[in-house]
Coordinates of C-alpha atoms in Angstrom, one line a residue:
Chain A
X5 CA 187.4 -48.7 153.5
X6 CA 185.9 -45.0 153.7
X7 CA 189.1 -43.3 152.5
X8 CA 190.0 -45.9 149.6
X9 CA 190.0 -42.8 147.7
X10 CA 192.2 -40.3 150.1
X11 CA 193.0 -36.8 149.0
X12 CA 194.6 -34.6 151.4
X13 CA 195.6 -30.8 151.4
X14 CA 195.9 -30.7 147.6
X15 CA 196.5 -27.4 146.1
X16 CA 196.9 -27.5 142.1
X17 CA 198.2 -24.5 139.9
X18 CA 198.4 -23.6 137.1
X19 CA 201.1 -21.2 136.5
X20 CA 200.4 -18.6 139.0
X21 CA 196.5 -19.4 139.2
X22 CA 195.6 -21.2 142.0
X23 CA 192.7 -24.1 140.6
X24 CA 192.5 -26.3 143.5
X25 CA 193.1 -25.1 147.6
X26 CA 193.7 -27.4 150.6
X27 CA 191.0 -30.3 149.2
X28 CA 190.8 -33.3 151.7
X29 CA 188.3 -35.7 150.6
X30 CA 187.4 -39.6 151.3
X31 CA 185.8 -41.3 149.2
X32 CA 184.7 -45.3 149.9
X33 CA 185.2 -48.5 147.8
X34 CA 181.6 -49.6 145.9
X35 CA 180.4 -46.3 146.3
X36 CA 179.5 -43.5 144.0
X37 CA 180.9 -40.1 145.0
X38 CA 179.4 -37.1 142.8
X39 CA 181.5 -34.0 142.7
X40 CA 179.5 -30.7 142.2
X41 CA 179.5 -27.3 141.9
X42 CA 179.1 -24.1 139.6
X43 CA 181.5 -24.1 136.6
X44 CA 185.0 -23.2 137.2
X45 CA 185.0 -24.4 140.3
X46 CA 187.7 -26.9 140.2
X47 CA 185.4 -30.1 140.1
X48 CA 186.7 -31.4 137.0
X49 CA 190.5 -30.3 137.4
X50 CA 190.4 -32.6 141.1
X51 CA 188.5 -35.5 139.2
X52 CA 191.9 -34.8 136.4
X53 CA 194.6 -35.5 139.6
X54 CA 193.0 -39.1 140.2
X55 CA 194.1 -40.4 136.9
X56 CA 197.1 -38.0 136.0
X57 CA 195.5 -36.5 133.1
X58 CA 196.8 -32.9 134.2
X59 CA 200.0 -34.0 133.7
X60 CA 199.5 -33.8 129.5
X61 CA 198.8 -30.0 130.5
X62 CA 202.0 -28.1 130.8
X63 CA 203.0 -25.9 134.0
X64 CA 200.8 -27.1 136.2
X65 CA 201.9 -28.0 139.7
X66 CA 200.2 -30.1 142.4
X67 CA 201.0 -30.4 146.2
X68 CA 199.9 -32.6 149.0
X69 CA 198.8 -36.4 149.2
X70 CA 196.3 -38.5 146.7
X71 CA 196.2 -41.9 146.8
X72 CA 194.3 -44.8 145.7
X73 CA 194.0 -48.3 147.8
X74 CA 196.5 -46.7 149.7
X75 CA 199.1 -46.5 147.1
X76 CA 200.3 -42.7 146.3
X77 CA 199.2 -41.7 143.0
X78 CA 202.5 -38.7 142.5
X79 CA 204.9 -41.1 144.8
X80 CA 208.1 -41.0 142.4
X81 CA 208.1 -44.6 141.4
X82 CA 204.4 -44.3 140.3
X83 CA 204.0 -46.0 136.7
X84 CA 201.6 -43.4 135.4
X85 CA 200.2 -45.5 132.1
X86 CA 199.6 -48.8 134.8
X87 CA 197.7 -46.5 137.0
X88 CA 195.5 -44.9 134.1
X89 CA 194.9 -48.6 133.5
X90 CA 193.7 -49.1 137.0
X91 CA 191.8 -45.9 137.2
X92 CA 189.6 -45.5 134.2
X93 CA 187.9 -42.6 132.7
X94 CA 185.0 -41.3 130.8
X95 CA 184.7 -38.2 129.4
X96 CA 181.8 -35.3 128.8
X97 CA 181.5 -35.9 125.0
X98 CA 181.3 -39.3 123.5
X99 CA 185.4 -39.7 121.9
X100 CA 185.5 -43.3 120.5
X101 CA 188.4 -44.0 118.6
X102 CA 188.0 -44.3 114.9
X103 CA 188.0 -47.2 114.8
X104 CA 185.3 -50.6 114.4
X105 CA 183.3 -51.3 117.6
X106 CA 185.5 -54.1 118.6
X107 CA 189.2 -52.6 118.0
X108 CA 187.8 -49.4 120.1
X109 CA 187.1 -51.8 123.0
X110 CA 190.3 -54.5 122.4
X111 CA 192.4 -51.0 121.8
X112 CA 193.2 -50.8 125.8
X113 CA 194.4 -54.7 126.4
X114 CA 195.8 -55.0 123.1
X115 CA 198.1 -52.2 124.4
X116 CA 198.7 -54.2 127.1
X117 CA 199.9 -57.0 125.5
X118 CA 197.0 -59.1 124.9
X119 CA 197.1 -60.7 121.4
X120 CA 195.1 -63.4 121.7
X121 CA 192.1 -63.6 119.4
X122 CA 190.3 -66.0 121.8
X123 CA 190.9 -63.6 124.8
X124 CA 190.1 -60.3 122.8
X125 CA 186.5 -61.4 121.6
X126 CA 185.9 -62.5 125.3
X127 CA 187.0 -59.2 126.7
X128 CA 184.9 -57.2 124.1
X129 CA 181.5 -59.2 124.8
X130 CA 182.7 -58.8 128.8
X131 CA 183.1 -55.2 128.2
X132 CA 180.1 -54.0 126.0
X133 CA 177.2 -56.7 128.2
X134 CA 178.9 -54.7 131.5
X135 CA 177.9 -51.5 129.3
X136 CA 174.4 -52.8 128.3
X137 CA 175.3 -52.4 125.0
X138 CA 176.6 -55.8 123.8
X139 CA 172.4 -56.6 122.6
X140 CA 172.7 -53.6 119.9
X141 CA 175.9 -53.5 118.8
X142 CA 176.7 -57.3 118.5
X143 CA 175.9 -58.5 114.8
X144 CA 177.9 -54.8 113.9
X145 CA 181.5 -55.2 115.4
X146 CA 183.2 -54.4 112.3
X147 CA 180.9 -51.4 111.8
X148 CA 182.6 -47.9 113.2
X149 CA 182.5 -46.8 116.8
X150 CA 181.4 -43.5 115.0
X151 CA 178.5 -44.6 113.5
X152 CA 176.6 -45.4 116.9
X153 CA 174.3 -42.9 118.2
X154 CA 175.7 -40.2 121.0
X155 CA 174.7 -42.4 123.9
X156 CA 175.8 -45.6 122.3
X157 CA 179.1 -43.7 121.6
X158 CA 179.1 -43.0 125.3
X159 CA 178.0 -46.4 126.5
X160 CA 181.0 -47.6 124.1
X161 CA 183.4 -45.5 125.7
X162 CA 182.7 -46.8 129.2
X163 CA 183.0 -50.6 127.6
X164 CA 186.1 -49.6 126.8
X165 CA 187.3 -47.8 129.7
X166 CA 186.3 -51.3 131.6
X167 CA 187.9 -53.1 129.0
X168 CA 191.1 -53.1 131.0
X169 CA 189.6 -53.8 133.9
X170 CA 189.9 -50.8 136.6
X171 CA 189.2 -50.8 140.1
X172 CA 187.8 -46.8 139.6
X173 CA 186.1 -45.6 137.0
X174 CA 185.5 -40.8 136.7
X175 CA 183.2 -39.9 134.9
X176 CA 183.3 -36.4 133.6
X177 CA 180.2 -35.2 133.3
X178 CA 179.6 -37.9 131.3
X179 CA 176.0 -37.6 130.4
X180 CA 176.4 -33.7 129.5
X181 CA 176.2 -33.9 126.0
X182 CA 173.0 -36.7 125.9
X183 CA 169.4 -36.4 125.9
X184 CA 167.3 -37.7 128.7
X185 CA 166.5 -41.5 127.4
X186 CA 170.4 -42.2 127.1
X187 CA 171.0 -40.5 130.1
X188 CA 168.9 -42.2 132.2
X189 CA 170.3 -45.8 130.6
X190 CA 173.9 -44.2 131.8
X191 CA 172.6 -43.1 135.2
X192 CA 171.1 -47.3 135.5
X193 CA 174.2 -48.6 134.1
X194 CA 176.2 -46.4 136.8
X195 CA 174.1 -48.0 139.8
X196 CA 175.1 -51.6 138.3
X197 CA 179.0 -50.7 138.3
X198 CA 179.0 -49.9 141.8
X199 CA 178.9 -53.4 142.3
X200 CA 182.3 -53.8 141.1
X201 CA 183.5 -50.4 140.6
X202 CA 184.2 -47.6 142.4
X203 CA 183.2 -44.5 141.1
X204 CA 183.8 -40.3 141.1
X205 CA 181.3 -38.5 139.0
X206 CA 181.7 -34.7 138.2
X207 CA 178.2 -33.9 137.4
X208 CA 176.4 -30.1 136.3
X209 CA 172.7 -31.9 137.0
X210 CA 172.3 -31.7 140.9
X211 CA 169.2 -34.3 140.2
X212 CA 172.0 -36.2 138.5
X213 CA 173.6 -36.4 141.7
X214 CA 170.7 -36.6 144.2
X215 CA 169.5 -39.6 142.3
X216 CA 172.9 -41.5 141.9
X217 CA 175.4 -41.1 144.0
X218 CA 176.2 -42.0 147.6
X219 CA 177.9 -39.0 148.5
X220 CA 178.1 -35.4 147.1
X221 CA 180.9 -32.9 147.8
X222 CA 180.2 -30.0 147.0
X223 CA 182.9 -27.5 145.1
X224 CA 183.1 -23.7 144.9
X225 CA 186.3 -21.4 144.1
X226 CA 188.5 -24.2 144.3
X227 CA 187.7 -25.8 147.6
X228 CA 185.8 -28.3 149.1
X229 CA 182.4 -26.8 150.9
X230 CA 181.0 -29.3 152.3
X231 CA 181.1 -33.3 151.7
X232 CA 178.7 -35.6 153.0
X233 CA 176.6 -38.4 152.3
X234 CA 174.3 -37.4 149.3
X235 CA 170.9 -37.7 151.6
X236 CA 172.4 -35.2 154.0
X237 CA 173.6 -33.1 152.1
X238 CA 170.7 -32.3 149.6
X239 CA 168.5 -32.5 153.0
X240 CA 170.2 -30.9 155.8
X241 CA 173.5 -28.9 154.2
X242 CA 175.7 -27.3 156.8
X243 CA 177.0 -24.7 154.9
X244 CA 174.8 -21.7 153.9
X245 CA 177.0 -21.5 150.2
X246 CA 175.9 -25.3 150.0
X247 CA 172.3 -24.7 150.7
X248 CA 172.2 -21.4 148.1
X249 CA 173.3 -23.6 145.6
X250 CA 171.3 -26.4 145.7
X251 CA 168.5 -24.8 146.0
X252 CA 169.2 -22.5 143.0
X253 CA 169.7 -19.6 144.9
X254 CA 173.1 -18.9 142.6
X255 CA 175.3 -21.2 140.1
Chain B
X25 CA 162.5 5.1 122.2
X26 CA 161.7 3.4 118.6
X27 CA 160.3 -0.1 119.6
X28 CA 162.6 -3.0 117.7
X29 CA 158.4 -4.1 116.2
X30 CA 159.4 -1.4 113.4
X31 CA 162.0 -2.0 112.2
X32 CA 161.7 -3.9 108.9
X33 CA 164.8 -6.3 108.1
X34 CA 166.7 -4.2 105.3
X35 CA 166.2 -4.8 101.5
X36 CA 169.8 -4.0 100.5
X37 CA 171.1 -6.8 102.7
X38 CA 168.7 -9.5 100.9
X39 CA 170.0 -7.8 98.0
X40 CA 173.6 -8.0 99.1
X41 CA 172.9 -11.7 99.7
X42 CA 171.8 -12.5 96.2
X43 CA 174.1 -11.0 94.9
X44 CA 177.0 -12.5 96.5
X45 CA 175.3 -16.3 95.7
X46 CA 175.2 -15.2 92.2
X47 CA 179.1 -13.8 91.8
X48 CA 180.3 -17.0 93.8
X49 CA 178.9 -19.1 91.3
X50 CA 179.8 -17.3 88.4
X51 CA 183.3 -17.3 89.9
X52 CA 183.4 -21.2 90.2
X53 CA 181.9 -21.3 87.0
X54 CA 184.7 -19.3 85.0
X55 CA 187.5 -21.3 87.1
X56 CA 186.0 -24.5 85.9
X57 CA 185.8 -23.9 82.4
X58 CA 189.1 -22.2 82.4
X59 CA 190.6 -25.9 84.0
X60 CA 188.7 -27.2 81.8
X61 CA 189.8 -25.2 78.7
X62 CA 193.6 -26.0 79.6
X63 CA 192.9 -29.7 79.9
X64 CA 191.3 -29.6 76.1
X65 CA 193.8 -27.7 74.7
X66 CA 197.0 -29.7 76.2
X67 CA 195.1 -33.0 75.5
X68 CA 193.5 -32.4 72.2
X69 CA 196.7 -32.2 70.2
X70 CA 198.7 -34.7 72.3
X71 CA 196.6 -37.9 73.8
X72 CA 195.2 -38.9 70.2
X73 CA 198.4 -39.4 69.1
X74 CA 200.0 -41.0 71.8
X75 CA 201.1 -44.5 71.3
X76 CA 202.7 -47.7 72.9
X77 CA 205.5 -47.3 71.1
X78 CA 205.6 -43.4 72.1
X79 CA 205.4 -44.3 75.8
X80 CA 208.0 -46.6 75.8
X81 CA 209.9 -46.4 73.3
X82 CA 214.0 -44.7 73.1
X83 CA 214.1 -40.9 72.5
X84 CA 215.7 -39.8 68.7
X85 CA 217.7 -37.0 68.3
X86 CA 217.9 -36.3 64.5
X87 CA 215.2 -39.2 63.1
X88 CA 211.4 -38.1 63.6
X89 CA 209.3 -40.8 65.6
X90 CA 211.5 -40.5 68.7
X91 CA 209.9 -42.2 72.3
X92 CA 209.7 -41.0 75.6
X93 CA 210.3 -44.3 77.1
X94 CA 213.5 -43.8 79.4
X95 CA 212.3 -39.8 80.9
X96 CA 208.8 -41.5 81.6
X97 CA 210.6 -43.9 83.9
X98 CA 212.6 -41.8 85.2
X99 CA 209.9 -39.4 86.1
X100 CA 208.1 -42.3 88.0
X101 CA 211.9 -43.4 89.7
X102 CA 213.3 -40.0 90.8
X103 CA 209.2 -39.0 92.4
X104 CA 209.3 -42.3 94.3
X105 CA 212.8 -41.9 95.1
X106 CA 212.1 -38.5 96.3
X107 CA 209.1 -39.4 98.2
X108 CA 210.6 -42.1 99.8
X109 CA 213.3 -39.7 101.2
X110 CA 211.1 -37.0 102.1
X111 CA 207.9 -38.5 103.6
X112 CA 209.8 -40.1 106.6
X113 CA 211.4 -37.0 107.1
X114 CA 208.5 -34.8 107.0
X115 CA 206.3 -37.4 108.9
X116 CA 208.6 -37.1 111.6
X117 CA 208.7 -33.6 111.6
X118 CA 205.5 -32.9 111.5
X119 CA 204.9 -34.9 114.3
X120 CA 207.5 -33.3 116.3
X121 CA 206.3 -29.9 115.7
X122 CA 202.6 -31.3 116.1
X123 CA 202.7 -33.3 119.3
X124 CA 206.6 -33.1 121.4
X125 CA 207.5 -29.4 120.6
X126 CA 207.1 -27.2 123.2
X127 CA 205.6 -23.7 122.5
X128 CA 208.7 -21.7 122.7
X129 CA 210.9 -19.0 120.3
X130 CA 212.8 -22.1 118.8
X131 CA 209.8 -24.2 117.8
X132 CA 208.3 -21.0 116.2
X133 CA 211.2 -20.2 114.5
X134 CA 211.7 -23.5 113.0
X135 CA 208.2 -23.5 112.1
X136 CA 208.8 -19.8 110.3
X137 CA 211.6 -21.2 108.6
X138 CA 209.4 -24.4 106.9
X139 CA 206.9 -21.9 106.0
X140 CA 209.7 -19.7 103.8
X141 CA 211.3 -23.0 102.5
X142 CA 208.2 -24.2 101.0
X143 CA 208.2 -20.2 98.6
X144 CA 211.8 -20.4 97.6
X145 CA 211.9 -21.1 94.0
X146 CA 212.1 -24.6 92.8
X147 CA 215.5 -23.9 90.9
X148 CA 217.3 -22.7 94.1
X149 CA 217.2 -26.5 95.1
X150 CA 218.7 -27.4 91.8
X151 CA 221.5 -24.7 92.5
X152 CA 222.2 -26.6 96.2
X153 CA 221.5 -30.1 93.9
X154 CA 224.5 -29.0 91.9
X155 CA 226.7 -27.7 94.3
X156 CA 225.9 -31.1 96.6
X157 CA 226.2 -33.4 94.0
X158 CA 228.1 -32.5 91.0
X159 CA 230.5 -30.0 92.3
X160 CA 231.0 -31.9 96.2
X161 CA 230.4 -35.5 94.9
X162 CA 231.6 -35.3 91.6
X163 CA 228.9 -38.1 90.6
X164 CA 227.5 -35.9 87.5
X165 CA 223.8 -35.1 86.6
X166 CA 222.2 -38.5 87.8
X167 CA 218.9 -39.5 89.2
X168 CA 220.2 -39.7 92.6
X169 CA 221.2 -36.6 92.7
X170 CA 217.9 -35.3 91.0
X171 CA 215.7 -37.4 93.7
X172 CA 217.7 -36.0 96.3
X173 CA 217.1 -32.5 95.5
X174 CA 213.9 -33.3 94.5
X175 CA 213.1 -34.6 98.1
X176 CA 214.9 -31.4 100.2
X177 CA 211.6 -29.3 97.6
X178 CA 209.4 -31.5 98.9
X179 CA 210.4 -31.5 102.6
X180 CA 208.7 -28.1 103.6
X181 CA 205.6 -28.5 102.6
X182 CA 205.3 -32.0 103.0
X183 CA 206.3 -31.0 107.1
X184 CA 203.7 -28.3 107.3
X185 CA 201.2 -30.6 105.7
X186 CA 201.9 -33.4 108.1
X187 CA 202.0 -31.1 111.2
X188 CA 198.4 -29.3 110.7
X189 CA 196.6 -32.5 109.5
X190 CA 197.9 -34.4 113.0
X191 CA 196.9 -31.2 114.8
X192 CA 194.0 -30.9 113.2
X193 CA 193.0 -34.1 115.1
X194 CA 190.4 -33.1 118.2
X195 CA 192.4 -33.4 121.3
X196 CA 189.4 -36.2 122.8
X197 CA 191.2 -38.4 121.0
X198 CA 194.3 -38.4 122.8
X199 CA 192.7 -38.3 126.3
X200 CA 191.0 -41.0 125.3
X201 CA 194.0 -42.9 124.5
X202 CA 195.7 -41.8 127.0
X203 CA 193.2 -42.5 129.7
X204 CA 193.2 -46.5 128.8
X205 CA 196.8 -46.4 129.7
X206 CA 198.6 -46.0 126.5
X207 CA 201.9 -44.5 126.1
X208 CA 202.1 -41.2 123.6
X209 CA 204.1 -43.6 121.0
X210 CA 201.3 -45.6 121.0
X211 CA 198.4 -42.5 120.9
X212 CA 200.6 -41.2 118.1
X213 CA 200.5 -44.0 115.9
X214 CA 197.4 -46.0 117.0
X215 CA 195.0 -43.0 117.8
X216 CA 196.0 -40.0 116.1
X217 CA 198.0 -40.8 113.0
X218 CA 194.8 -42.9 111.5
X219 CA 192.5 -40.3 112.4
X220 CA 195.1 -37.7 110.2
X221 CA 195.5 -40.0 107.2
X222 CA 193.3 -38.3 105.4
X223 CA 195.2 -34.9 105.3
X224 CA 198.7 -36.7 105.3
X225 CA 197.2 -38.5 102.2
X226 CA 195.7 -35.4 100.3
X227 CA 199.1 -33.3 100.9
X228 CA 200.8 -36.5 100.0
X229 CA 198.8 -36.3 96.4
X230 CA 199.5 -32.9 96.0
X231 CA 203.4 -32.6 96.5
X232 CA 203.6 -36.0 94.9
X233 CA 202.0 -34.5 91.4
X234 CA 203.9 -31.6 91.9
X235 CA 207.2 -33.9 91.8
X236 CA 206.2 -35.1 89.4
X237 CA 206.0 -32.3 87.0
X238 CA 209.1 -30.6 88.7
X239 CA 211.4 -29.7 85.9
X240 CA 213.5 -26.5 87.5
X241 CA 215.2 -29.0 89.7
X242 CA 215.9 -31.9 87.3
X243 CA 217.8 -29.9 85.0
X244 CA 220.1 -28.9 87.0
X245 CA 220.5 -31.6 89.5
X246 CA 219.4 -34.3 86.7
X247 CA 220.5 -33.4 83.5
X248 CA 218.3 -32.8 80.4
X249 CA 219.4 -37.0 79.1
X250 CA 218.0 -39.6 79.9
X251 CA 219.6 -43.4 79.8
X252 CA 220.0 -44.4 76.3
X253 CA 218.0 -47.6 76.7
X254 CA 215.0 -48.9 78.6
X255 CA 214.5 -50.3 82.0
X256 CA 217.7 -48.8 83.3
X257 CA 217.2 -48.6 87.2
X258 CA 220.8 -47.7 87.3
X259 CA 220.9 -44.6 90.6
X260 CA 223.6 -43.1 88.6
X261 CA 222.1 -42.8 84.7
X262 CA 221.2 -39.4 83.7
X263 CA 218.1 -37.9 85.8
X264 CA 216.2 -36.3 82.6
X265 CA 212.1 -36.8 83.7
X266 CA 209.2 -36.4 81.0
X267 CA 208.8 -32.9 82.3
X268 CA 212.2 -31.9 81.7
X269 CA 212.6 -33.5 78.5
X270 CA 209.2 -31.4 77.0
X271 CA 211.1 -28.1 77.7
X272 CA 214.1 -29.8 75.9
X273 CA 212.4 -30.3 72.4
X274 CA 210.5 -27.8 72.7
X275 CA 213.3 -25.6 72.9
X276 CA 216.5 -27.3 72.1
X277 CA 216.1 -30.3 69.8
X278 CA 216.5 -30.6 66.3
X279 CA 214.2 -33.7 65.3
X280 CA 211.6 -32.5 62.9
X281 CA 208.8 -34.0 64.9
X282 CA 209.5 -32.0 68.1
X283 CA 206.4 -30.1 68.4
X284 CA 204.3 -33.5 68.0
X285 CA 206.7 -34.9 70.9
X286 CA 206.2 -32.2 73.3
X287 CA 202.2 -31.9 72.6
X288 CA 202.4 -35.8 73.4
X289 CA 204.5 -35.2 76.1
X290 CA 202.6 -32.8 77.8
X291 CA 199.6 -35.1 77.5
X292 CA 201.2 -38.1 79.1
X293 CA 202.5 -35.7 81.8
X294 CA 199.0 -34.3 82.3
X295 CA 197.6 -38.3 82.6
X296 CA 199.9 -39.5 84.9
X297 CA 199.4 -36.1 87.2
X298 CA 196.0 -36.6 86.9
X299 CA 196.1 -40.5 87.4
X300 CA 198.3 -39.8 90.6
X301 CA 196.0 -37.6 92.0
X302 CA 192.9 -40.1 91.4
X303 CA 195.2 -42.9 92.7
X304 CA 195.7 -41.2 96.2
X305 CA 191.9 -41.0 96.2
X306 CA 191.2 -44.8 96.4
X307 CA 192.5 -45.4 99.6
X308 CA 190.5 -42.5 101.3
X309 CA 187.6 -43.7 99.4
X310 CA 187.8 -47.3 101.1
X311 CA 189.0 -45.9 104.5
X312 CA 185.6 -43.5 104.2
X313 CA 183.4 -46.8 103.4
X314 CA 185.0 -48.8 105.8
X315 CA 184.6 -46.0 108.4
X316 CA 180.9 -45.1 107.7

C-alpha cells in the first residue's frame, strides 16, 4: 500500500504559467506525508489536485494521473462532491461556518442526507472527541463556532472535516495561523489520526515536519526535489537544493 | 549623511492630526443636529395631533377632519407588493452576478447598466408604469400597476445591494463548504447566504423605507385616489400611498384643514419610515446575540 496516494507526471497551469511540472509522488495508507518547500513553490497548489479544489479556480489545466485507493481522481465519471467527501480538508486559517458548534460539524452529513437527530448528536460527539475537543466544547453546542478560540476554531474544523468520515485528510498548513500551545495539541492530534487516517500535510515549519510526518517531499519551482522518508531526508538528503534548504541555507 | 537620531517627528503633523479629530467631530456634530432639527420640525406640528380616527379613518374632500385611512394602507400594500416582486428578483441577481458570472465584457456591462438604473429619476419608472399599465393594459391608475413600477425602482439597487453583501462574504467560507462535499446550491444557501444576511437585510431596510415614501412613481402609475372605503385589498383600487396623498393636499385640495392633514401626514410617514427601519434591526439584533 505505498502508492495509495499515486501522482504521476502532473503538470498544472494556470493560464500560460506553469505551477506544477512532471510531479510523481507515493504516498502510503496510515502515514503522514509532509509537503515542503519555500513559498510559491507549488506545495499547496499539488495538495489542491487531491481534493479538486483547483477546479473552483478558473483556467487552470492539469495533466497526467492522480489517484486515490486506486481510483482516478480526473477519470470522467469521477463524482467530484463524493470524493471531496472521501478526501477531507483543513485549511491554514481557522474558517468554521457561522454557525453553532454542532450544525458546523452535522453541516457535512446533513448534506449528505442524514436527518436523523439520534445519528447527528452521535456523529458530532464522534467527530469533536476524535478532535480532542468534545471535553471543552460539550455543555456549549448551541454556542457559535466563532466564538471558540483560534485553535479550537481549527480543532473544530478538522471535527468537521472528519465528520463525513474520509479515508484522507490535507491539511494546509494548518497550524500557520496558531500559537505554539494549540499547535502542538494539533501536531498530537495529527499522530492519533494516522491511525485511521491518511494524511498530506503542506507545512512552512520544517520542525513541523521533522517531528510529524513519516515522509517529506520536498518542493522547489514546481517540482518534486527529492522525496523520502522524513528521517532520511532531514539526515542524509540527496539533493544539494534539499540540503540548502533545510539547513537554512535559502527559503 | 544626517543620522535619522535628529530628526524630531514634525509639529505640524501632530497639529494636522488634531485638527482633523476636531473638524470630524464637529462635522458629525452639525449632521446630527441637522437630522435632528428636521425630525422636530416635521414631528412637532404633526404627531401631537395625530389620532386613531386620523390613521384610519376615510379621506374628505370639502368637510375638515378628513382621515388618511385608505393611502396608509395602501402605502403598506403597494411596498410589500413591490418588495415581494423585487426581492426575488434582485436576490437572484445578485447572486448570479456574485457567485456564477463569469468575469467577462457581458457581465461588466450588465453590472454598468444596474449601477445607471439605480440614478435614473424615480418618475421615469412612473412614465414606463404608465405606458405598461394604463396605456398597454388599459387597467387604469391601480395598485398593481403602482407596485409593479414600484418594484422595477427597487430592482437596481436592491441587485447591487445583494451582489456586494454575498461577495463581501470571505471566500474560506466556500472552500470550506465545498471541501465537506457540498454542491454550490447548497454553499450558496447554507454557507454564504447566512453569512450575507446582514447586508441583504440593511439594503433591504433601506430600499424598503425608500418605497415607502416613493411618491414620483405612485402618481403616475397609481393615481393621486385612494379606495373610497377601508380595508379594500382590492389589486385594482386606486394606488394613491400616504406619501402621495401629502403632496395632494398640500397642493391640490380644497378642505380647509389641509395643512393640518399634511403636517400629520408627514408625521405618520416619518413614523412608519422610522419604525421600518428599526423593525429590520430586530432580526440582526437576535441573529448578532445568537451568533456571539
Amino acid at each position: 500500500m505505498n502508492d495509495y496516494i499515486n501522482l504521476h507526471d502532473v503538470n498544472l497551469f494556470y493560464g500560460t504559467n506553469q505551477a506544477l511540472k512532471d510531479v510523481k509522488l507515493q504516498a502510503a495508507k496510515h502515514e503522514i506525508t509532509a509537503f515542503i518547500g519555500p513559498s510559491g513553490c507549488g506545495k499547496s497548489t499539488l495538495l489542491r489536485c487531491l481534493n479538486r479544489m483547483n477546479d473552483l479556480i478558473p483556467n487552470v489545466k492539469i495533466t497526467g494521473e492522480i489517484s486515490v485507493a486506486g481510483e482516478s481522481l480526473y477519470g470522467a465519471n469521477t463524482d467530484v462532491e463524493s470524493l471531496r467527501k472521501n478526501i477531507g480538508m483543513v485549511f491554514q486559517a481557522p474558517n468554521p461556518f457561522m454557525m453553532s458548534i454542532y450544525d458546523n460539524i452535522a453541516f457535512g452529513p446533513r448534506r449528505f442526507g442524514v436527518k436523523s437527530k439520534a445519528i447527528l448528536d452521535e456523529i458530532v460527539e464522534k467527530s469533536l472527541r476524535a478532535a480532542v475537543l468534545w471535553d471543552e466544547v460539550k455543555d456549549q453546542l448551541k454556542k457559535s463556532g466563532l466564538s471558540l478560540s483560534g485553535g479550537q476554531q481549527q480543532r473544530l474544523c478538522i471535527a468537521r472535516a472528519l465528520s463525513v468520515e474520509p479515508d484522507v485528510l490535507l491539511m494546509d498548513e494548518a497550524t500557520a495561523s496558531l500559537d505554539p500551545i494549540s499547535t502542538m495539541k494539533i501536531e498530537e492530534l495529527v499522530q492519533q489520526l494516522k491511525k485511521d487516517y491518511t494524511i498530506v500535510m503542506v507545512t512552512h515549519n520544517m520542525q513541523q515536519a521533522a517531528r510529524v510526518s513519516d515522509k517529506t517531499c520536498f518542493f522547489l519551482n514546481g517540482e518534486v526535489i527529492e522525496s523520502a522518508p522524513t528521517k532520511t531526508l532531514f539526515n542524509n538528503p540527496e539533493d544539494k537544493r534539499t540540503e540548502d534548504y533545510i539547513t537554512g541555507r535559502f527559503g | 549623511m544626517q543620522n535619522l537620531k535628529d530628526f524630531k517627528a514634525s509639529k505640524l503633523a501632530k497639529i494636522f492630526n488634531q485638527f482633523f479629530m476636531v473638524s470630524m467631530w464637529v462635522l458629525g456634530i452639525i449632521t446630527v443636529f441637522f437630522v435632528l432639527l428636521l425630525l422636530f420640525l416635521i414631528l412637532k406640528d404633526g404627531l401631537p395631533y395625530v389620532t386613531w380616527d386620523f390613521v384610519i379613518g376615510l379621506p374628505s374632500e370639502i368637510d375638515a377632519g378628513g382621515g388618511i385611512g385608505p393611502m396608509l394602507l395602501n402605502s403598506f400594500y403597494v411596498t410589500i407588493l413591490s418588495l415581494l416582486v423585487s426581492i426575488p428578483i434582485s436576490l437572484g441577481a445578485g447572486i448570479y452576478l456574485a457567485e456564477y458570472a463569469p468575469d467577462n465584457k457581458l457581465t461588466s456591462t450588465i453590472r454598468v447598466c444596474v449601477e445607471g438604473l439605480s440614478s435614473v429619476p424615480s418618475i421615469v419608472f412612473g412614465l414606463i408604469g404608465i405606458a405598461l399599465f394604463v396605456e398597454y393594459f388599459q387597467i387604469g391608475l391601480t395598485i398593481i400597476g403602482a407596485s409593479l413600477s414600484l418594484a422595477m425602482l427597487n430592482l437596481p439597487l436592491l441587485t447591487r445591494v445583494s451582489e456586494e453583501s454575498i461577495r463581501a462574504v470571505p471566500h474560506s467560507y466556500r472552500e470550506g463548504s465545498y471541501a465537506l462535499g457540498a454542491t454550490k446550491l447548497q454553499t450558496i444557501f447554507k454557507v454564504v447566504i447566512p453569512v450575507a444576511m446582514r447586508g441583504l437585510i440593511t439594503g433591504l431596510s433601506l430600499v424598503a423605507g425608500r418605497a415607502f415614501g416613493e411618491s414620483a412613481v405612485i402618481i403616475l402609475a397609481g393615481g393621486v385616489n385612494a379606495s373610497a372605503e377601508m380595508w379594500d385589498f382590492s389589486l385594482f383600487s386606486p394606488g394613491g400611498t400616504l406619501a402621495v396623498h401629502l403632496w395632494y393636499v398640500q397642493s391640490e385640495a380644497i378642505v380647509p384643514d389641509a395643512k393640518e392633514i399634511a403636517h400629520k401626514s408627514a408625521a405618520v410617514l416619518l413614523f412608519v419610515v422610522l419604525a421600518i427601519n428599526l423593525l429590520f434591526r430586530i432580526p440582526l439584533w437576535w441573529m448578532e446575540r445568537k451568533m456571539k
